[in-house]
């Protein structure tokens, strides 16, 4: 059975993506670099992605890849000098790095732990697991406030335009990748039902209008 590739990391530059690709290749992990500039989903959620280059690997390689990056960060952490910007972060800001590990590189994540421990804070595996679980639950939540797109979708669908079909299909089927490689629907069940209805209404009416035009030209 063909394995599924999922987003493992995202970077703002191609150089960073290629650096990770090289490290993974050295450890016999096949990866793909995907340019996700201006994805469809971002327009619906109202957000703009800062990370534009995705590294995708097979789901079965996620655990191995995480260990490789963790070991690589461990090897580099002693080379960090005291002028590193994280030393100026407050405890709360450092804890936020631990919570939102997917938004930071592995070295920053490791360094945040080291600084907090130096400041007398208790950081252990159970805490890190709890923070990771909390982050996944937060990211898995459906995007809110799709009402404007739903209204626009119905209007364009009734008019028989392709835009209505496009909006409906996106609301109905769009998924997002979580840091652990899992994919979940971007929108809640209610909005997805609207998306499905919009898609079929638009498809049916577009077909109907095309038939009318053909008949009129006969």
Coordinates of C-alpha atoms in Angstrom, one line a residue:
X1 CA 0.0 0.0 0.0
X2 CA 1.3 3.4 -0.9
X3 CA 2.3 5.5 2.1
X4 CA 0.8 8.9 2.8
X5 CA 3.0 11.9 2.8
X6 CA 2.2 14.6 5.3
X7 CA 3.6 18.0 6.4
X8 CA 6.5 17.5 8.8
X9 CA 7.9 21.1 9.0
X10 CA 7.3 24.5 7.5
X11 CA 9.9 27.1 6.8
X12 CA 9.8 30.7 5.4
X13 CA 12.8 30.2 3.1
X14 CA 13.8 27.5 0.6
X15 CA 17.3 27.4 2.1
X16 CA 15.9 26.3 5.5
X17 CA 13.8 23.6 3.8
X18 CA 16.7 22.3 1.8
X19 CA 18.8 22.1 5.0
X20 CA 16.3 19.9 6.6
X21 CA 15.9 17.9 3.4
X22 CA 19.6 17.2 3.4
X23 CA 19.6 16.1 7.1
X24 CA 16.7 13.7 6.5
X25 CA 18.3 12.3 3.3
X26 CA 21.5 11.6 5.3
X27 CA 19.4 9.5 7.6
X28 CA 17.6 7.6 4.8
X29 CA 14.3 9.5 5.2
X30 CA 12.6 10.4 1.9
X31 CA 11.2 13.9 1.8
X32 CA 9.4 16.3 -0.5
X33 CA 9.6 20.1 -0.5
X34 CA 6.3 21.7 -1.5
X35 CA 5.8 25.4 -2.1
X36 CA 2.5 26.3 -0.5
X37 CA 2.4 30.1 -1.3
X38 CA -1.2 31.4 -1.4
X39 CA -3.0 28.1 -0.6
X40 CA -6.7 27.9 -1.0
X41 CA -7.4 27.4 2.6
X42 CA -5.8 30.6 3.9
X43 CA -8.4 32.8 2.1
X44 CA -11.2 31.1 4.0
X45 CA -9.7 31.2 7.4
X46 CA -8.8 34.8 7.0
X47 CA -5.1 34.2 7.8
X48 CA -2.0 34.4 5.8
X49 CA 0.7 31.8 6.1
X50 CA 4.1 33.0 7.1
X51 CA 5.6 29.6 6.4
X52 CA 5.7 29.0 2.6
X53 CA 7.9 25.9 2.2
X54 CA 6.6 22.6 3.5
X55 CA 8.7 19.5 4.1
X56 CA 6.6 16.4 3.7
X57 CA 7.6 12.9 4.8
X58 CA 5.8 9.6 5.2
X59 CA 3.8 9.3 8.3
X60 CA 5.7 6.2 9.3
X61 CA 8.9 8.3 9.4
X62 CA 7.6 11.0 11.7
X63 CA 8.9 9.5 15.0
X64 CA 12.3 8.7 13.5
X65 CA 12.6 12.2 12.0
X66 CA 11.6 13.8 15.3
X67 CA 14.4 11.9 17.1
X68 CA 16.9 13.0 14.4
X69 CA 16.1 16.7 14.8
X70 CA 16.1 16.3 18.6
X71 CA 19.6 14.8 18.6
X72 CA 20.8 17.4 16.1
X73 CA 19.6 20.2 18.4
X74 CA 21.2 18.5 21.4
X75 CA 24.6 18.6 19.5
X76 CA 24.2 22.3 18.7
X77 CA 22.9 23.7 22.0
X78 CA 26.3 23.9 23.7
X79 CA 27.5 26.1 20.9
X80 CA 24.9 28.8 21.6
X81 CA 26.4 31.8 23.4
X82 CA 24.9 34.0 26.0
X83 CA 24.0 36.7 23.5
X84 CA 21.3 34.5 22.0
X85 CA 17.9 36.4 21.9
X86 CA 16.1 33.7 23.9
X87 CA 18.1 34.7 27.0
X88 CA 16.1 37.9 27.0
X89 CA 12.7 36.1 27.0
X90 CA 10.5 36.0 30.0
X91 CA 9.5 32.7 31.6
X92 CA 6.1 33.0 30.1
X93 CA 7.5 33.6 26.6
X94 CA 9.8 30.6 27.0
X95 CA 6.9 28.4 28.1
X96 CA 5.0 29.6 25.0
X97 CA 7.9 28.3 22.8
X98 CA 7.4 24.9 24.5
X99 CA 3.7 25.0 23.9
X100 CA 4.0 26.2 20.3
X101 CA 6.9 24.0 19.3
X102 CA 5.7 23.7 15.8
X103 CA 6.3 27.5 15.3
X104 CA 9.9 27.3 16.4
X105 CA 13.0 25.4 15.3
X106 CA 14.3 22.5 17.4
X107 CA 17.3 24.4 18.7
X108 CA 15.1 27.2 20.0
X109 CA 12.8 24.6 21.6
X110 CA 15.7 22.9 23.3
X111 CA 17.3 26.2 24.4
X112 CA 14.0 27.4 25.9
X113 CA 14.0 24.2 28.1
X114 CA 17.6 24.7 29.1
X115 CA 17.1 28.4 30.1
X116 CA 14.0 27.6 32.1
X117 CA 15.8 24.8 34.0
X118 CA 18.7 27.2 34.7
X119 CA 16.1 29.6 36.1
X120 CA 15.0 26.9 38.5
X121 CA 11.8 25.8 36.6
X122 CA 10.8 22.2 36.5
X123 CA 10.8 20.8 32.9
X124 CA 10.2 17.1 32.4
X125 CA 9.0 14.7 29.7
X126 CA 5.4 14.6 31.2
X127 CA 5.1 18.4 31.0
X128 CA 6.4 18.4 27.4
X129 CA 3.9 15.7 26.4
X130 CA 1.0 17.6 28.1
X131 CA 1.9 20.8 26.2
X132 CA 2.1 18.9 22.9
X133 CA -1.2 17.3 23.5
X134 CA -2.8 20.7 24.4
X135 CA -1.3 22.2 21.3
X136 CA -2.6 19.4 19.0
X137 CA -6.1 19.8 20.5
X138 CA -6.0 23.6 19.9
X139 CA -4.8 23.3 16.3
X140 CA -7.4 20.5 15.5
X141 CA -10.3 22.9 16.3
X142 CA -12.3 23.9 13.2
X143 CA -11.8 27.4 11.8
X144 CA -14.5 29.8 13.0
X145 CA -16.7 32.3 11.3
X146 CA -17.3 30.9 7.8
X147 CA -20.7 32.6 7.5
X148 CA -19.6 35.3 5.0
X149 CA -18.1 32.6 2.8
X150 CA -21.3 30.4 3.1
X151 CA -23.5 33.3 2.1
X152 CA -21.2 34.2 -0.8
X153 CA -21.1 30.6 -1.8
X154 CA -24.9 30.2 -2.0
X155 CA -25.2 33.5 -4.0
X156 CA -22.6 32.5 -6.6
X157 CA -24.0 28.9 -6.7
X158 CA -27.5 30.2 -7.5
X159 CA -26.1 32.4 -10.2
X160 CA -24.5 29.4 -11.7
X161 CA -20.9 30.5 -11.4
X162 CA -17.9 28.4 -11.0
X163 CA -16.9 30.5 -8.0
X164 CA -19.8 29.1 -6.0
X165 CA -18.8 25.5 -6.8
X166 CA -15.2 26.3 -5.8
X167 CA -16.3 27.9 -2.5
X168 CA -18.6 25.0 -1.7
X169 CA -16.0 22.4 -2.5
X170 CA -13.4 24.1 -0.3
X171 CA -15.7 24.4 2.6
X172 CA -16.8 20.8 2.3
X173 CA -13.4 19.1 1.8
X174 CA -10.5 21.3 2.9
X175 CA -8.2 19.7 5.5
X176 CA -5.2 21.0 7.5
X177 CA -2.2 19.1 8.7
X178 CA -1.3 18.9 12.4
X179 CA 2.3 18.9 13.7
X180 CA 2.1 15.1 14.2
X181 CA 1.1 14.5 10.6
X182 CA -2.6 13.9 11.2
X183 CA -5.0 15.6 8.9
X184 CA -8.3 17.0 10.1
X185 CA -11.1 18.9 8.4
X186 CA -10.6 22.7 8.4
X187 CA -14.3 23.5 9.1
X188 CA -16.9 22.1 11.4
X189 CA -19.6 19.7 10.4
X190 CA -22.3 22.3 10.0
X191 CA -20.2 24.5 7.7
X192 CA -19.1 21.4 5.7
X193 CA -22.7 20.5 5.1
X194 CA -23.3 24.0 3.8
X195 CA -20.3 23.6 1.6
X196 CA -21.6 20.3 0.2
X197 CA -25.0 21.8 -0.5
X198 CA -23.4 24.9 -2.2
X199 CA -21.2 22.6 -4.3
X200 CA -24.1 20.5 -5.7
X201 CA -26.5 23.5 -6.1
X202 CA -23.8 25.3 -8.1
X203 CA -23.0 22.2 -10.2
X204 CA -26.7 21.5 -11.0
X205 CA -27.5 25.2 -11.8
X206 CA -24.4 25.6 -13.9
X207 CA -25.3 22.5 -15.9
X208 CA -28.9 23.8 -16.2
X209 CA -27.8 27.3 -17.5
X210 CA -25.4 25.6 -20.0
X211 CA -28.2 23.5 -21.3
X212 CA -30.5 26.5 -21.7
X213 CA -27.8 28.4 -23.6
X214 CA -27.2 25.5 -25.9
X215 CA -31.0 25.2 -26.6
X216 CA -31.2 28.9 -27.2
X217 CA -28.5 28.7 -29.8
X218 CA -30.1 25.9 -31.7

